[in-house]
């Protein structure tokens, strides 16, 4: 016992001495001062808010294949140029076209009620007809999967699982499986349609959309989310122990086979000394079609563009290149990010570190690295500059990159994740309520400052974030 | 100065001594005990919640003239009978029929955006066409009224005034004028349509409906509310200093001239000694069509029916008669209440006191009487029984009756107003979000206990709430 109580503080002290000292950021004194200047500039400015206001007002919703998406690409190119990026370009590829069409949903008996519903992304429609069938409720996806074969013939499957609210958003993972595969699981049992409680933590009569996938060789049936109050109501009606008939018509296009051109929009602040070394900041430019994509991911667009602008406004360029990537088609499966990796295969080894913003509104409280362990002291020292902004550093070193950046992470790019309070993120996510008024302007300033500081630190430090080649090759064996 | 400071406490002390003592409730000791028993019963029960659940699940929306409204009358009659009321009946009259139809609203240029909108009650439609016209913004109704003649020819008037949030809901009064008369005011200046920011304190992409009126002799133009986020967006688009074109189509029926039968549903717990003396509890049974009318006014229905049930369950009937009135057509102008006064003109002088519940979800914090001053000591003593429930008594004696009860108040019925915290009432009021999940079950128990206690106190006390005849006649001279 005594030995242990003696040992622990000693070990902690040694760790502290060996890893944390201000000089360890790998920045010069002048660079340290610049870091503070950038922090103040971002905290006192509202550029990122103005960018979100502009995107949501002048463009609005940006569903893949929509007019809004096309206009957002022009908007982003123009903004990057106006904000002083050194190089701005787009990289096109193809994506499946899906169109929402109209929807009408209601409980038709024993008690008629209109229902707020949205087709899930990729859903097929009802061929101009109204599907009217008895509802069978399942507590969650697993219960649906456990239903006997043919038990849902001519029925509508309803998964009533309610997403939990958590600061780190982990309730989403437990709920979203039904959204992605529920329709095919229901179809395997004979169902004619799949409805589910929206994957969201709000209590608004507004459904949440999001992507769904059909399994190969399984009949494609309509996949629809209903709002939380309507799911409550449907459960209450089902509680009366009478057959409950639900009526659904939707003209959603399903996987049409048609394609549309998508475009990543990329802007660089070119490094002064080692321009081939790339630090990436990512966000996605596309959105779902129902709100104006302010939270998801207008905020990411605003933060990353503002960070680029602040770096571009310095008297001298940082050593490495900052590359801001506004990814296309994130919502329908990270398509832009996957295409980026494909197109940049040759230079992926020069991507020294990246960070995405795609988690909404809350203040960042944690920084989590995923880097060469030898670079940890530098990141710890950098993190100290963020402690006055409420950010602490995770004890783990396993970040893989959030959202789009996970695709670059899989291709070997080290990552830093900045984790915000996501308690209310899933109140707005993928709903009509994803609008400008939900943006927390104060948190946004702080988060913009953090990303700006990170961008400057990562492009200026002497720390090497990539794992040395031998480590990498050992990993791939 | 000294005189005054001496006098004031003395006067207060005299008032205190002369008016407040427990015995002053005008109840016997046994009745006092019954009051406590009823309080406990209501606090431990969830009957009022179960009634709201039943009404919203088995009936749902109850717009005047709709199927739901018809079914709600049957529901209410059956519930009153099942709950042990001694007499249950309906009183029919006629009301104008208005039908919502469909609506489509959007900003069409310079930046296209879909807009969440609802026709205001009574609004005319657009005759199968889409009105597409330039928007002119006004900060409030007064600014619209001040616009020069013909200045809105072929334009759409937009009142952007935003309702304030207050505990007592007084922000509503400042905002609702535009909803009621805005369309005709706009038409007088030549406008082809009237749109307004919803009268609501929420930030959901869900508009608030509510009644509007056309002035005689003025062209009837469509009257529409848009959601708060859409009003923000429209203001931001207007801020670009380019002409903004708005497109609107609605098949709302306007004042069609067609009528529909409405019905007040009335239930009595008949008094044992002075059954001709009537204590009324009121709520309205109708609702707008967009939610399920849980908050407005399912809660009132639940509270007043539960109070009646608890009194009907006592071993002996109270002295006076408790009359629970579920009014028809409150939302479109207190039509049921006005009809009640007309039909009961002969017995209005036997209405000794009444209270309505039509203000949603919050806990009651204040009791405000409007009675014969000689009955104030009894009410003050009664109010002491509520202090443990967080209720204090107002220093004024000028309550006229809330909502429907204001019509009975104008016909001479004394009133008690129970004021709840209405801070969030206008987040849900007249929107799709008026659903069961918004009901605060704990506050509901407390409020049900308070109404039950009031019903028992008012039907049992020896206090006389009506002003003596000479006072009344002096008032009418």
mmCIF file of C-alpha atoms in Angstrom, chain B residues 77-421:
data_model
loop_
_atom_site.group_PDB
_atom_site.id
_atom_site.type_symbol
_atom_site.label_atom_id
_atom_site.label_comp_id
_atom_site.label_asym_id
_atom_site.label_seq_id
_atom_site.Cartn_x
_atom_site.Cartn_y
_atom_site.Cartn_z
ATOM 1 C CA UNK B 77 -70.342 12.807 -22.514
ATOM 2 C CA UNK B 78 -69.181 9.232 -21.971
ATOM 3 C CA UNK B 79 -66.328 10.295 -19.698
ATOM 4 C CA UNK B 80 -68.569 12.489 -17.548
ATOM 5 C CA UNK B 81 -70.994 9.626 -17.101
ATOM 6 C CA UNK B 82 -68.220 7.170 -16.291
ATOM 7 C CA UNK B 83 -66.682 9.615 -13.818
ATOM 8 C CA UNK B 84 -69.855 9.768 -11.748
ATOM 9 C CA UNK B 85 -71.373 13.133 -12.662
ATOM 10 C CA UNK B 86 -75.048 13.279 -11.647
ATOM 11 C CA UNK B 87 -76.334 14.939 -14.818
ATOM 12 C CA UNK B 88 -74.655 15.143 -18.198
ATOM 13 C CA UNK B 89 -76.001 16.947 -21.229
ATOM 14 C CA UNK B 90 -75.022 18.868 -24.332
ATOM 15 C CA UNK B 91 -76.236 22.233 -25.597
ATOM 16 C CA UNK B 92 -75.998 22.754 -29.336
ATOM 17 C CA UNK B 93 -75.737 25.876 -31.431
ATOM 18 C CA UNK B 94 -74.370 26.874 -34.826
ATOM 19 C CA UNK B 95 -70.963 28.164 -35.790
ATOM 20 C CA UNK B 96 -69.287 29.179 -39.031
ATOM 21 C CA UNK B 97 -67.416 26.391 -40.738
ATOM 22 C CA UNK B 98 -63.823 27.067 -41.730
ATOM 23 C CA UNK B 99 -61.524 24.551 -43.357
ATOM 24 C CA UNK B 100 -57.757 24.774 -43.518
ATOM 25 C CA UNK B 101 -57.104 23.028 -46.800
ATOM 26 C CA UNK B 102 -53.520 22.827 -47.992
ATOM 27 C CA UNK B 103 -50.784 25.436 -48.056
ATOM 28 C CA UNK B 104 -47.536 25.947 -49.875
ATOM 29 C CA UNK B 105 -45.292 28.885 -49.113
ATOM 30 C CA UNK B 106 -41.809 29.767 -50.226
ATOM 31 C CA UNK B 107 -39.360 32.544 -50.782
ATOM 32 C CA UNK B 108 -38.940 32.313 -54.520
ATOM 33 C CA UNK B 109 -36.229 34.886 -55.173
ATOM 34 C CA UNK B 110 -33.481 36.005 -54.928
ATOM 35 C CA UNK B 111 -32.758 32.851 -52.898
ATOM 36 C CA UNK B 112 -35.352 30.061 -53.009
ATOM 37 C CA UNK B 113 -36.365 28.581 -49.657
ATOM 38 C CA UNK B 114 -39.373 26.510 -48.592
ATOM 39 C CA UNK B 115 -41.280 28.131 -45.729
ATOM 40 C CA UNK B 116 -43.297 26.474 -42.950
ATOM 41 C CA UNK B 117 -46.629 28.293 -42.904
ATOM 42 C CA UNK B 118 -50.174 27.894 -41.638
ATOM 43 C CA UNK B 119 -53.263 29.745 -42.735
ATOM 44 C CA UNK B 120 -54.795 31.734 -39.900
ATOM 45 C CA UNK B 121 -58.278 30.685 -38.866
ATOM 46 C CA UNK B 122 -60.900 32.294 -41.100
ATOM 47 C CA UNK B 123 -58.374 33.011 -43.862
ATOM 48 C CA UNK B 124 -59.494 32.877 -47.459
ATOM 49 C CA UNK B 125 -57.535 30.838 -49.962
ATOM 50 C CA UNK B 126 -55.795 31.785 -53.173
ATOM 51 C CA UNK B 127 -58.462 30.447 -55.545
ATOM 52 C CA UNK B 128 -56.321 27.616 -56.845
ATOM 53 C CA UNK B 129 -53.602 30.043 -57.900
ATOM 54 C CA UNK B 130 -50.198 30.902 -56.512
ATOM 55 C CA UNK B 131 -49.813 34.499 -55.402
ATOM 56 C CA UNK B 132 -46.275 35.600 -56.175
ATOM 57 C CA UNK B 133 -45.400 39.113 -55.115
ATOM 58 C CA UNK B 134 -42.783 41.299 -53.538
ATOM 59 C CA UNK B 135 -42.583 41.350 -49.743
ATOM 60 C CA UNK B 136 -42.717 44.559 -47.726
ATOM 61 C CA UNK B 137 -41.677 44.179 -44.092
ATOM 62 C CA UNK B 138 -43.226 45.999 -41.150
ATOM 63 C CA UNK B 139 -41.814 45.937 -37.636
ATOM 64 C CA UNK B 140 -45.277 45.636 -36.118
ATOM 65 C CA UNK B 141 -48.973 46.199 -36.695
ATOM 66 C CA UNK B 142 -48.717 49.933 -36.008
ATOM 67 C CA UNK B 143 -46.087 50.306 -38.727
ATOM 68 C CA UNK B 144 -48.362 48.486 -41.170
ATOM 69 C CA UNK B 145 -51.260 50.719 -40.197
ATOM 70 C CA UNK B 146 -49.084 53.764 -40.793
ATOM 71 C CA UNK B 147 -48.217 52.743 -44.368
ATOM 72 C CA UNK B 148 -49.528 55.180 -47.009
ATOM 73 C CA UNK B 149 -52.608 54.314 -49.025
ATOM 74 C CA UNK B 150 -51.866 52.199 -52.113
ATOM 75 C CA UNK B 151 -48.271 51.704 -50.967
ATOM 76 C CA UNK B 152 -48.841 47.936 -50.881
ATOM 77 C CA UNK B 153 -50.560 47.548 -54.231
ATOM 78 C CA UNK B 154 -49.690 44.085 -55.566
ATOM 79 C CA UNK B 155 -47.372 43.506 -52.616
ATOM 80 C CA UNK B 156 -47.353 41.028 -49.754
ATOM 81 C CA UNK B 157 -47.254 42.651 -46.311
ATOM 82 C CA UNK B 158 -45.029 40.929 -43.741
ATOM 83 C CA UNK B 159 -45.203 41.816 -40.041
ATOM 84 C CA UNK B 160 -42.008 40.576 -38.414
ATOM 85 C CA UNK B 161 -42.788 41.468 -34.793
ATOM 86 C CA UNK B 162 -41.490 38.807 -32.404
ATOM 87 C CA UNK B 163 -43.497 37.880 -29.355
ATOM 88 C CA UNK B 164 -41.766 38.271 -25.978
ATOM 89 C CA UNK B 165 -41.598 35.461 -23.418
ATOM 90 C CA UNK B 166 -43.081 36.302 -20.010
ATOM 91 C CA UNK B 167 -44.238 34.248 -17.043
ATOM 92 C CA UNK B 168 -47.742 35.699 -17.219
ATOM 93 C CA UNK B 169 -47.903 35.458 -21.012
ATOM 94 C CA UNK B 170 -48.495 39.167 -21.540
ATOM 95 C CA UNK B 171 -46.294 39.121 -24.616
ATOM 96 C CA UNK B 172 -49.230 37.506 -26.399
ATOM 97 C CA UNK B 173 -51.414 40.583 -26.107
ATOM 98 C CA UNK B 174 -48.747 42.728 -27.755
ATOM 99 C CA UNK B 175 -48.322 40.318 -30.666
ATOM 100 C CA UNK B 176 -51.780 38.960 -31.379
ATOM 101 C CA UNK B 177 -53.298 42.159 -32.755
ATOM 102 C CA UNK B 178 -51.505 41.688 -36.053
ATOM 103 C CA UNK B 179 -52.898 38.179 -36.288
ATOM 104 C CA UNK B 180 -56.473 39.300 -35.729
ATOM 105 C CA UNK B 181 -56.631 42.409 -37.922
ATOM 106 C CA UNK B 182 -53.406 42.366 -39.961
ATOM 107 C CA UNK B 183 -54.906 41.009 -43.175
ATOM 108 C CA UNK B 184 -57.538 43.731 -43.461
ATOM 109 C CA UNK B 185 -55.054 46.428 -42.492
ATOM 110 C CA UNK B 186 -52.760 45.198 -45.260
ATOM 111 C CA UNK B 187 -55.636 44.951 -47.743
ATOM 112 C CA UNK B 188 -56.594 48.569 -47.037
ATOM 113 C CA UNK B 189 -53.169 49.575 -48.409
ATOM 114 C CA UNK B 190 -53.574 47.382 -51.472
ATOM 115 C CA UNK B 191 -51.736 44.204 -50.392
ATOM 116 C CA UNK B 192 -52.600 40.913 -52.091
ATOM 117 C CA UNK B 193 -51.653 38.747 -49.099
ATOM 118 C CA UNK B 194 -50.674 39.125 -45.471
ATOM 119 C CA UNK B 195 -47.952 37.075 -43.823
ATOM 120 C CA UNK B 196 -46.681 37.411 -40.289
ATOM 121 C CA UNK B 197 -44.146 35.936 -37.916
ATOM 122 C CA UNK B 198 -45.976 33.367 -35.825
ATOM 123 C CA UNK B 199 -47.283 34.555 -32.488
ATOM 124 C CA UNK B 200 -45.113 32.206 -30.464
ATOM 125 C CA UNK B 201 -41.969 32.076 -28.353
ATOM 126 C CA UNK B 202 -40.457 28.914 -29.799
ATOM 127 C CA UNK B 203 -37.806 28.500 -32.467
ATOM 128 C CA UNK B 204 -39.279 25.547 -34.313
ATOM 129 C CA UNK B 205 -39.936 25.380 -38.016
ATOM 130 C CA UNK B 206 -43.631 25.026 -37.196
ATOM 131 C CA UNK B 207 -46.023 27.920 -37.663
ATOM 132 C CA UNK B 208 -48.658 28.978 -35.127
ATOM 133 C CA UNK B 209 -52.229 29.287 -36.268
ATOM 134 C CA UNK B 210 -55.020 31.198 -34.498
ATOM 135 C CA UNK B 211 -58.081 33.162 -35.375
ATOM 136 C CA UNK B 212 -58.143 36.193 -37.674
ATOM 137 C CA UNK B 213 -60.998 38.507 -38.632
ATOM 138 C CA UNK B 214 -61.819 40.439 -41.761
ATOM 139 C CA UNK B 215 -63.068 44.003 -41.443
ATOM 140 C CA UNK B 216 -66.384 44.749 -43.133
ATOM 141 C CA UNK B 217 -66.100 46.202 -46.579
ATOM 142 C CA UNK B 218 -62.406 45.436 -47.001
ATOM 143 C CA UNK B 219 -61.137 42.976 -49.605
ATOM 144 C CA UNK B 220 -60.420 39.598 -48.003
ATOM 145 C CA UNK B 221 -56.815 38.561 -48.667
ATOM 146 C CA UNK B 222 -55.086 35.393 -47.433
ATOM 147 C CA UNK B 223 -53.731 35.600 -43.889
ATOM 148 C CA UNK B 224 -50.842 33.318 -43.066
ATOM 149 C CA UNK B 225 -48.348 32.854 -40.247
ATOM 150 C CA UNK B 226 -44.824 31.613 -40.941
ATOM 151 C CA UNK B 227 -42.565 29.906 -38.425
ATOM 152 C CA UNK B 228 -40.067 31.834 -36.340
ATOM 153 C CA UNK B 229 -36.979 30.409 -38.105
ATOM 154 C CA UNK B 230 -38.593 31.223 -41.459
ATOM 155 C CA UNK B 231 -39.367 34.762 -40.308
ATOM 156 C CA UNK B 232 -35.707 35.125 -39.307
ATOM 157 C CA UNK B 233 -34.683 33.798 -42.694
ATOM 158 C CA UNK B 234 -37.043 36.100 -44.565
ATOM 159 C CA UNK B 235 -35.679 39.076 -42.627
ATOM 160 C CA UNK B 236 -32.127 38.003 -43.462
ATOM 161 C CA UNK B 237 -33.035 37.692 -47.140
ATOM 162 C CA UNK B 238 -34.720 41.098 -47.044
ATOM 163 C CA UNK B 239 -31.525 42.423 -45.479
ATOM 164 C CA UNK B 240 -29.727 41.883 -48.826
ATOM 165 C CA UNK B 241 -31.484 44.974 -50.257
ATOM 166 C CA UNK B 242 -32.835 43.185 -53.300
ATOM 167 C CA UNK B 243 -36.531 42.730 -54.058
ATOM 168 C CA UNK B 244 -37.739 39.580 -52.316
ATOM 169 C CA UNK B 245 -40.491 37.583 -53.986
ATOM 170 C CA UNK B 246 -42.695 35.317 -51.904
ATOM 171 C CA UNK B 247 -44.996 32.632 -53.326
ATOM 172 C CA UNK B 248 -48.130 31.491 -51.566
ATOM 173 C CA UNK B 249 -50.947 29.136 -52.366
ATOM 174 C CA UNK B 250 -53.568 27.963 -49.917
ATOM 175 C CA UNK B 251 -56.932 26.311 -50.260
ATOM 176 C CA UNK B 252 -58.214 27.674 -46.940
ATOM 177 C CA UNK B 253 -61.968 28.122 -47.216
ATOM 178 C CA UNK B 254 -62.405 31.574 -45.741
ATOM 179 C CA UNK B 255 -65.706 32.502 -44.119
ATOM 180 C CA UNK B 256 -67.709 30.133 -46.279
ATOM 181 C CA UNK B 257 -71.141 31.009 -44.983
ATOM 182 C CA UNK B 258 -71.612 27.308 -44.213
ATOM 183 C CA UNK B 259 -72.395 26.483 -40.610
ATOM 184 C CA UNK B 260 -71.682 23.518 -38.400
ATOM 185 C CA UNK B 261 -73.261 22.376 -35.157
ATOM 186 C CA UNK B 262 -71.176 22.913 -32.035
ATOM 187 C CA UNK B 263 -71.952 21.609 -28.563
ATOM 188 C CA UNK B 264 -71.070 22.599 -25.018
ATOM 189 C CA UNK B 265 -70.803 19.476 -22.886
ATOM 190 C CA UNK B 266 -72.011 20.028 -19.347
ATOM 191 C CA UNK B 267 -71.860 17.788 -16.311
ATOM 192 C CA UNK B 268 -73.119 18.422 -12.810
ATOM 193 C CA UNK B 269 -72.395 17.124 -9.368
ATOM 194 C CA UNK B 270 -75.687 18.202 -7.875
ATOM 195 C CA UNK B 271 -75.594 20.140 -4.611
ATOM 196 C CA UNK B 272 -77.165 18.560 -1.532
ATOM 197 C CA UNK B 273 -78.609 21.697 0.089
ATOM 198 C CA UNK B 274 -78.673 24.553 -2.401
ATOM 199 C CA UNK B 275 -78.487 22.825 -5.778
ATOM 200 C CA UNK B 276 -79.714 25.942 -7.586
ATOM 201 C CA UNK B 277 -76.488 27.722 -6.624
ATOM 202 C CA UNK B 278 -73.914 26.950 -9.287
ATOM 203 C CA UNK B 279 -70.141 26.797 -9.046
ATOM 204 C CA UNK B 280 -68.626 26.430 -12.502
ATOM 205 C CA UNK B 281 -65.360 24.962 -13.666
ATOM 206 C CA UNK B 282 -64.622 25.566 -17.321
ATOM 207 C CA UNK B 283 -62.268 24.450 -20.057
ATOM 208 C CA UNK B 284 -62.713 24.235 -23.794
ATOM 209 C CA UNK B 285 -63.185 21.013 -25.650
ATOM 210 C CA UNK B 286 -62.378 22.259 -29.143
ATOM 211 C CA UNK B 287 -58.811 22.765 -30.318
ATOM 212 C CA UNK B 288 -56.913 23.847 -33.365
ATOM 213 C CA UNK B 289 -56.384 21.132 -35.918
ATOM 214 C CA UNK B 290 -52.619 20.958 -36.094
ATOM 215 C CA UNK B 291 -51.614 19.249 -32.840
ATOM 216 C CA UNK B 292 -53.727 17.011 -30.634
ATOM 217 C CA UNK B 293 -54.808 19.854 -28.340
ATOM 218 C CA UNK B 294 -53.099 18.362 -25.292
ATOM 219 C CA UNK B 295 -51.975 21.670 -23.834
ATOM 220 C CA UNK B 296 -54.741 23.783 -25.359
ATOM 221 C CA UNK B 297 -56.968 22.721 -23.768
ATOM 222 C CA UNK B 298 -56.744 19.009 -23.044
ATOM 223 C CA UNK B 299 -55.183 19.924 -19.718
ATOM 224 C CA UNK B 300 -58.229 22.022 -18.819
ATOM 225 C CA UNK B 301 -60.517 19.147 -19.788
ATOM 226 C CA UNK B 302 -58.494 16.724 -17.667
ATOM 227 C CA UNK B 303 -58.319 18.989 -14.612
ATOM 228 C CA UNK B 304 -61.993 19.955 -14.539
ATOM 229 C CA UNK B 305 -63.268 16.421 -15.198
ATOM 230 C CA UNK B 306 -60.981 15.034 -12.494
ATOM 231 C CA UNK B 307 -62.147 17.671 -10.003
ATOM 232 C CA UNK B 308 -65.767 16.729 -10.742
ATOM 233 C CA UNK B 309 -64.967 13.064 -10.286
ATOM 234 C CA UNK B 310 -63.298 13.603 -6.923
ATOM 235 C CA UNK B 311 -66.290 15.597 -5.650
ATOM 236 C CA UNK B 312 -68.708 12.997 -7.004
ATOM 237 C CA UNK B 313 -66.765 10.338 -5.102
ATOM 238 C CA UNK B 314 -67.315 11.930 -1.687
ATOM 239 C CA UNK B 315 -69.721 10.190 0.697
ATOM 240 C CA UNK B 316 -72.012 13.205 0.557
ATOM 241 C CA UNK B 317 -72.575 15.857 -2.087
ATOM 242 C CA UNK B 318 -71.363 19.390 -1.299
ATOM 243 C CA UNK B 319 -74.059 22.007 -0.608
ATOM 244 C CA UNK B 320 -73.946 23.812 -3.947
ATOM 245 C CA UNK B 321 -73.913 22.298 -7.405
ATOM 246 C CA UNK B 322 -70.621 21.937 -9.253
ATOM 247 C CA UNK B 323 -71.125 22.442 -12.957
ATOM 248 C CA UNK B 324 -68.253 21.463 -15.242
ATOM 249 C CA UNK B 325 -68.640 23.099 -18.632
ATOM 250 C CA UNK B 326 -66.531 21.922 -21.557
ATOM 251 C CA UNK B 327 -67.061 24.797 -23.927
ATOM 252 C CA UNK B 328 -67.334 24.496 -27.674
ATOM 253 C CA UNK B 329 -65.604 26.714 -30.223
ATOM 254 C CA UNK B 330 -63.421 28.722 -27.856
ATOM 255 C CA UNK B 331 -60.661 28.997 -30.426
ATOM 256 C CA UNK B 332 -62.802 30.763 -32.964
ATOM 257 C CA UNK B 333 -64.193 33.380 -30.590
ATOM 258 C CA UNK B 334 -65.632 31.967 -27.333
ATOM 259 C CA UNK B 335 -68.702 30.899 -29.300
ATOM 260 C CA UNK B 336 -69.721 28.154 -26.895
ATOM 261 C CA UNK B 337 -69.316 30.428 -23.882
ATOM 262 C CA UNK B 338 -71.365 33.204 -25.467
ATOM 263 C CA UNK B 339 -74.034 30.684 -26.361
ATOM 264 C CA UNK B 340 -74.014 29.341 -22.799
ATOM 265 C CA UNK B 341 -74.695 32.813 -21.419
ATOM 266 C CA UNK B 342 -77.539 33.261 -23.882
ATOM 267 C CA UNK B 343 -79.103 29.910 -23.061
ATOM 268 C CA UNK B 344 -78.693 30.356 -19.284
ATOM 269 C CA UNK B 345 -79.679 34.014 -19.013
ATOM 270 C CA UNK B 346 -82.417 33.145 -16.512
ATOM 271 C CA UNK B 347 -80.080 31.423 -14.085
ATOM 272 C CA UNK B 348 -76.956 33.576 -14.496
ATOM 273 C CA UNK B 349 -77.736 35.185 -11.129
ATOM 274 C CA UNK B 350 -77.362 31.746 -9.551
ATOM 275 C CA UNK B 351 -73.797 31.348 -10.867
ATOM 276 C CA UNK B 352 -71.999 32.069 -7.632
ATOM 277 C CA UNK B 353 -68.414 31.709 -8.855
ATOM 278 C CA UNK B 354 -66.386 30.160 -11.682
ATOM 279 C CA UNK B 355 -62.854 29.293 -12.704
ATOM 280 C CA UNK B 356 -61.422 28.277 -16.088
ATOM 281 C CA UNK B 357 -58.297 26.374 -16.993
ATOM 282 C CA UNK B 358 -56.955 27.400 -20.367
ATOM 283 C CA UNK B 359 -53.325 28.330 -19.889
ATOM 284 C CA UNK B 360 -51.382 25.165 -20.308
ATOM 285 C CA UNK B 361 -48.683 23.466 -18.488
ATOM 286 C CA UNK B 362 -47.107 25.435 -15.688
ATOM 287 C CA UNK B 363 -47.586 25.273 -11.947
ATOM 288 C CA UNK B 364 -50.086 27.692 -10.472
ATOM 289 C CA UNK B 365 -48.375 30.408 -8.445
ATOM 290 C CA UNK B 366 -51.130 32.949 -7.899
ATOM 291 C CA UNK B 367 -54.815 33.054 -7.050
ATOM 292 C CA UNK B 368 -56.624 36.204 -8.082
ATOM 293 C CA UNK B 369 -60.237 36.715 -6.996
ATOM 294 C CA UNK B 370 -62.959 38.897 -8.447
ATOM 295 C CA UNK B 371 -65.725 38.618 -5.855
ATOM 296 C CA UNK B 372 -67.899 40.392 -3.317
ATOM 297 C CA UNK B 373 -65.349 42.037 -1.001
ATOM 298 C CA UNK B 374 -67.097 40.468 1.975
ATOM 299 C CA UNK B 375 -66.087 37.049 0.666
ATOM 300 C CA UNK B 376 -62.409 37.974 0.518
ATOM 301 C CA UNK B 377 -61.614 36.723 4.027
ATOM 302 C CA UNK B 378 -62.971 33.308 3.089
ATOM 303 C CA UNK B 379 -60.891 33.222 -0.077
ATOM 304 C CA UNK B 380 -57.826 34.406 1.806
ATOM 305 C CA UNK B 381 -58.302 31.606 4.292
ATOM 306 C CA UNK B 382 -58.790 29.128 1.487
ATOM 307 C CA UNK B 383 -55.666 30.436 -0.230
ATOM 308 C CA UNK B 384 -53.687 29.573 2.911
ATOM 309 C CA UNK B 385 -54.427 25.927 2.205
ATOM 310 C CA UNK B 386 -52.705 26.369 -1.147
ATOM 311 C CA UNK B 387 -49.539 28.025 0.105
ATOM 312 C CA UNK B 388 -47.832 24.652 0.599
ATOM 313 C CA UNK B 389 -48.517 24.086 -3.099
ATOM 314 C CA UNK B 390 -46.705 27.294 -4.020
ATOM 315 C CA UNK B 391 -49.751 29.505 -4.496
ATOM 316 C CA UNK B 392 -50.027 33.009 -3.124
ATOM 317 C CA UNK B 393 -53.000 35.338 -3.304
ATOM 318 C CA UNK B 394 -53.037 38.498 -5.363
ATOM 319 C CA UNK B 395 -53.673 41.783 -3.551
ATOM 320 C CA UNK B 396 -56.231 42.778 -6.168
ATOM 321 C CA UNK B 397 -59.867 41.703 -6.421
ATOM 322 C CA UNK B 398 -60.493 42.324 -10.073
ATOM 323 C CA UNK B 399 -60.478 38.928 -11.806
ATOM 324 C CA UNK B 400 -63.121 38.735 -14.508
ATOM 325 C CA UNK B 401 -62.720 35.101 -15.474
ATOM 326 C CA UNK B 402 -60.247 33.647 -17.928
ATOM 327 C CA UNK B 403 -60.967 32.585 -21.503
ATOM 328 C CA UNK B 404 -64.549 31.238 -21.767
ATOM 329 C CA UNK B 405 -65.281 32.305 -18.215
ATOM 330 C CA UNK B 406 -64.823 35.922 -19.230
ATOM 331 C CA UNK B 407 -68.163 35.638 -21.033
ATOM 332 C CA UNK B 408 -69.816 34.392 -17.849
ATOM 333 C CA UNK B 409 -67.951 37.082 -15.911
ATOM 334 C CA UNK B 410 -69.428 39.745 -18.148
ATOM 335 C CA UNK B 411 -72.813 38.276 -17.332
ATOM 336 C CA UNK B 412 -72.156 38.834 -13.634
ATOM 337 C CA UNK B 413 -70.513 35.609 -12.475
ATOM 338 C CA UNK B 414 -67.769 36.210 -9.889
ATOM 339 C CA UNK B 415 -64.456 34.602 -10.735
ATOM 340 C CA UNK B 416 -61.266 33.220 -9.397
ATOM 341 C CA UNK B 417 -58.294 33.128 -11.718
ATOM 342 C CA UNK B 418 -55.550 30.624 -11.015
ATOM 343 C CA UNK B 419 -52.412 31.865 -12.736
ATOM 344 C CA UNK B 420 -49.804 29.316 -13.762
ATOM 345 C CA UNK B 421 -46.282 29.910 -14.946
#
